[in-house]
PDB file of C-alpha atoms and ligand atoms in Angstrom:
ATOM      1  CA  MET A   1       6.121  14.125  -8.344  1.00  0.00           C
ATOM      2  CA  LYS A   2       4.148  16.209  -5.891  1.00  0.00           C
ATOM      3  CA  CYS A   3       2.400  14.950  -2.787  1.00  0.00           C
ATOM      4  CA  ALA A   4      -1.191  13.881  -3.563  1.00  0.00           C
ATOM      5  CA  HIS A   5      -2.513  15.600  -0.456  1.00  0.00           C
ATOM      6  CA  ASP A   6      -4.629  18.645  -1.364  1.00  0.00           C
ATOM      7  CA  GLY A   7      -2.676  21.847  -0.968  1.00  0.00           C
ATOM      8  CA  CYS A   8       0.635  20.195  -0.086  1.00  0.00           C
ATOM      9  CA  ASP A   9       3.634  21.492  -2.036  1.00  0.00           C
ATOM     10  CA  HIS A  10       6.135  18.910  -0.836  1.00  0.00           C
ATOM     11  CA  GLN A  11       7.680  16.330  -3.107  1.00  0.00           C
ATOM     12  CA  ALA A  12       6.164  12.880  -2.716  1.00  0.00           C
ATOM     13  CA  ASP A  13       8.738  10.338  -1.611  1.00  0.00           C
ATOM     14  CA  CYS A  14       6.653   7.284  -0.840  1.00  0.00           C
ATOM     15  CA  ALA A  15       3.448   5.366  -1.476  1.00  0.00           C
ATOM     16  CA  PRO A  16       1.355   3.418   1.018  1.00  0.00           C
ATOM     17  CA  LYS A  17       1.053  -0.345   0.725  1.00  0.00           C
ATOM     18  CA  ILE A  18      -1.815  -2.004   2.524  1.00  0.00           C
ATOM     19  CA  CYS A  19      -0.566  -5.177   4.236  1.00  0.00           C
ATOM     20  CA  VAL A  20      -3.197  -7.602   5.479  1.00  0.00           C
ATOM     21  CA  PRO A  21      -2.177 -10.515   7.713  1.00  0.00           C
ATOM     22  CA  ALA A  22      -4.076 -13.792   7.865  1.00  0.00           C
ATOM     23  CA  VAL A  23      -6.335 -14.408  10.845  1.00  0.00           C
ATOM     24  CA  ASN A  24      -3.953 -15.448  13.651  1.00  0.00           C
ATOM     25  CA  GLY A  25      -1.094 -14.987  11.211  1.00  0.00           C
ATOM     26  CA  PRO A  26       2.165 -13.068  11.772  1.00  0.00           C
ATOM     27  CA  LEU A  27       2.424  -9.329  11.219  1.00  0.00           C
ATOM     28  CA  ASP A  28       5.597  -9.891   9.217  1.00  0.00           C
ATOM     29  CA  GLU A  29       5.139  -7.969   5.973  1.00  0.00           C
ATOM     30  CA  SER A  30       6.415 -10.859   3.851  1.00  0.00           C
ATOM     31  CA  LYS A  31       3.645 -13.054   5.280  1.00  0.00           C
ATOM     32  CA  THR A  32       0.870 -10.592   4.514  1.00  0.00           C
ATOM     33  CA  ILE A  33      -1.118  -9.888   1.393  1.00  0.00           C
ATOM     34  CA  GLY A  34      -0.045  -6.484   0.159  1.00  0.00           C
ATOM     35  CA  ILE A  35      -1.529  -3.998  -2.263  1.00  0.00           C
ATOM     36  CA  ILE A  36       0.416  -0.885  -3.204  1.00  0.00           C
ATOM     37  CA  LEU A  37      -1.872   2.106  -3.634  1.00  0.00           C
ATOM     38  CA  GLY A  38      -1.137   4.287  -6.639  1.00  0.00           C
ATOM     39  CA  LEU A  39      -1.009   7.306  -4.363  1.00  0.00           C
ATOM     40  CA  THR A  40       2.223   9.188  -3.821  1.00  0.00           C
ATOM     41  CA  VAL A  41       2.645  11.367  -0.758  1.00  0.00           C
ATOM     42  CA  CYS A  42       5.285  13.110   1.326  1.00  0.00           C
ATOM     43  CA  ARG A  43       6.497  11.703   4.629  1.00  0.00           C
ATOM     44  CA  GLN A  44       4.225  13.915   6.699  1.00  0.00           C
ATOM     45  CA  HIS A  45       1.074  12.975   4.842  1.00  0.00           C
ATOM     46  CA  PHE A  46       2.008   9.314   4.833  1.00  0.00           C
ATOM     47  CA  ASP A  47       1.972   9.457   8.621  1.00  0.00           C
ATOM     48  CA  GLU A  48      -1.501  11.014   8.549  1.00  0.00           C
ATOM     49  CA  LEU A  49      -3.109   8.364   6.350  1.00  0.00           C
ATOM     50  CA  LYS A  50      -5.705   6.210   8.070  1.00  0.00           C
ATOM     51  CA  ILE A  51      -5.901   2.676   6.825  1.00  0.00           C
ATOM     52  CA  ALA A  52      -9.638   2.422   7.514  1.00  0.00           C
ATOM     53  CA  ASP A  53     -10.183   5.057   4.813  1.00  0.00           C
ATOM     54  CA  PHE A  54      -8.531   2.814   2.250  1.00  0.00           C
ATOM     55  CA  LEU A  55     -10.013  -0.564   3.141  1.00  0.00           C
ATOM     56  CA  THR A  56     -12.838  -0.149   0.683  1.00  0.00           C
ATOM     57  CA  ALA A  57     -15.073  -2.965  -0.487  1.00  0.00           C
ATOM     58  CA  GLN A  58     -13.058  -3.031  -3.706  1.00  0.00           C
ATOM     59  CA  ILE A  59      -9.697  -3.384  -1.922  1.00  0.00           C
ATOM     60  CA  LYS A  60     -11.076  -5.982   0.471  1.00  0.00           C
ATOM     61  CA  GLY A  61     -12.507  -7.921  -2.448  1.00  0.00           C
ATOM     62  CA  ALA A  62      -9.149  -7.908  -4.233  1.00  0.00           C
ATOM     63  CA  ILE A  63      -7.389  -9.164  -1.092  1.00  0.00           C
ATOM     64  CA  GLU A  64      -9.994 -11.862  -0.545  1.00  0.00           C
ATOM     65  CA  ILE A  65      -9.368 -13.119  -4.077  1.00  0.00           C
ATOM     66  CA  VAL A  66      -5.627 -13.404  -3.359  1.00  0.00           C
ATOM     67  CA  ALA A  67      -6.379 -15.142  -0.037  1.00  0.00           C
ATOM     68  CA  ARG A  68      -8.740 -17.664  -1.597  1.00  0.00           C
ATOM     69  CA  GLY A  69      -7.813 -21.170  -0.508  1.00  0.00           C
ATOM     70  CA  LYS A  70      -5.554 -19.824   2.254  1.00  0.00           C
ATOM     71  CA  ALA A  71      -6.221 -18.482   5.742  1.00  0.00           C
ATOM     72  CA  PRO A  72      -8.836 -15.699   5.656  1.00  0.00           C
ATOM     73  CA  PRO A  73      -7.505 -12.127   5.819  1.00  0.00           C
ATOM     74  CA  ASP A  74      -7.736 -10.202   9.088  1.00  0.00           C
ATOM     75  CA  PHE A  75      -8.637  -6.651   8.037  1.00  0.00           C
ATOM     76  CA  GLU A  76      -8.746  -5.503  11.673  1.00  0.00           C
ATOM     77  CA  ARG A  77      -4.972  -5.885  11.878  1.00  0.00           C
ATOM     78  CA  ALA A  78      -4.139  -4.454   8.458  1.00  0.00           C
ATOM     79  CA  PHE A  79      -1.315  -1.915   8.426  1.00  0.00           C
ATOM     80  CA  PHE A  80       0.523   0.385   6.046  1.00  0.00           C
ATOM     81  CA  LYS A  81       4.027  -0.178   4.847  1.00  0.00           C
ATOM     82  CA  ARG A  82       5.855   2.840   3.437  1.00  0.00           C
ATOM     83  CA  VAL A  83       7.127   2.036  -0.063  1.00  0.00           C
ATOM     84  CA  LEU A  84       9.796   4.532  -1.078  1.00  0.00           C
ATOM     85  CA  LEU A  85       9.586   5.853  -4.628  1.00  0.00           C
ATOM     86  CA  ILE A  86      13.281   5.059  -5.078  1.00  0.00           C
ATOM     87  CA  SER A  87      12.733   1.388  -4.180  1.00  0.00           C
ATOM     88  CA  ALA A  88      12.748  -1.566  -6.566  1.00  0.00           C
ATOM     89  CA  GLU A  89       9.317  -2.471  -5.227  1.00  0.00           C
ATOM     90  CA  TRP A  90       7.862   0.812  -6.464  1.00  0.00           C
ATOM     91  CA  ALA A  91       9.642   0.503  -9.831  1.00  0.00           C
ATOM     92  CA  THR A  92       8.076  -2.932 -10.305  1.00  0.00           C
ATOM     93  CA  PHE A  93       4.653  -1.562  -9.401  1.00  0.00           C
ATOM     94  CA  GLU A  94       5.034   1.335 -11.845  1.00  0.00           C
ATOM     95  CA  ARG A  95       6.004  -1.000 -14.656  1.00  0.00           C
ATOM     96  CA  ALA A  96       3.050  -3.276 -13.932  1.00  0.00           C
ATOM     97  CA  ARG A  97       0.736  -0.288 -13.852  1.00  0.00           C
ATOM     98  CA  ALA A  98       2.041   0.855 -17.225  1.00  0.00           C
ATOM     99  CA  GLY A  99       1.346  -2.614 -18.592  1.00  0.00           C
ATOM    100  CA  ARG A 100       4.965  -3.453 -19.318  1.00  0.00           C
ATOM    101  CA  PRO A 101       6.556  -6.709 -18.181  1.00  0.00           C
ATOM    102  CA  ALA A 102       8.683  -6.549 -15.034  1.00  0.00           C
ATOM    103  CA  SER A 103      11.672  -8.005 -16.850  1.00  0.00           C
ATOM    104  CA  SER A 104      12.159  -5.112 -19.257  1.00  0.00           C
TER     105      SER A 104
HETATM  106 ZN1   ZN B 201       2.205  16.140   1.679  1.00  0.00          ZN
END
């Protein structure tokens, strides 16, 4: 899979995951609400991504739905986690995206 960045010929090796902590909550990834973006990039272009460009109204709305009934999300402190394409986390995401159950 090639990097999604225009004009880049490198192989993609990771995908960004937006992690949003709760207001006053810890920045520990496991305590955040995370959304993996279906965007695969190389290491260099991962480092150049700006999270503000990805916190669209649609993404924020999806995170607010997950956070409903819990502490409100703090988008100001949102950060990217690098999900490697060889990781189990990415494999699970790919299966979900293809509409197949995670157990298969
Ligand atoms: Zn690239």
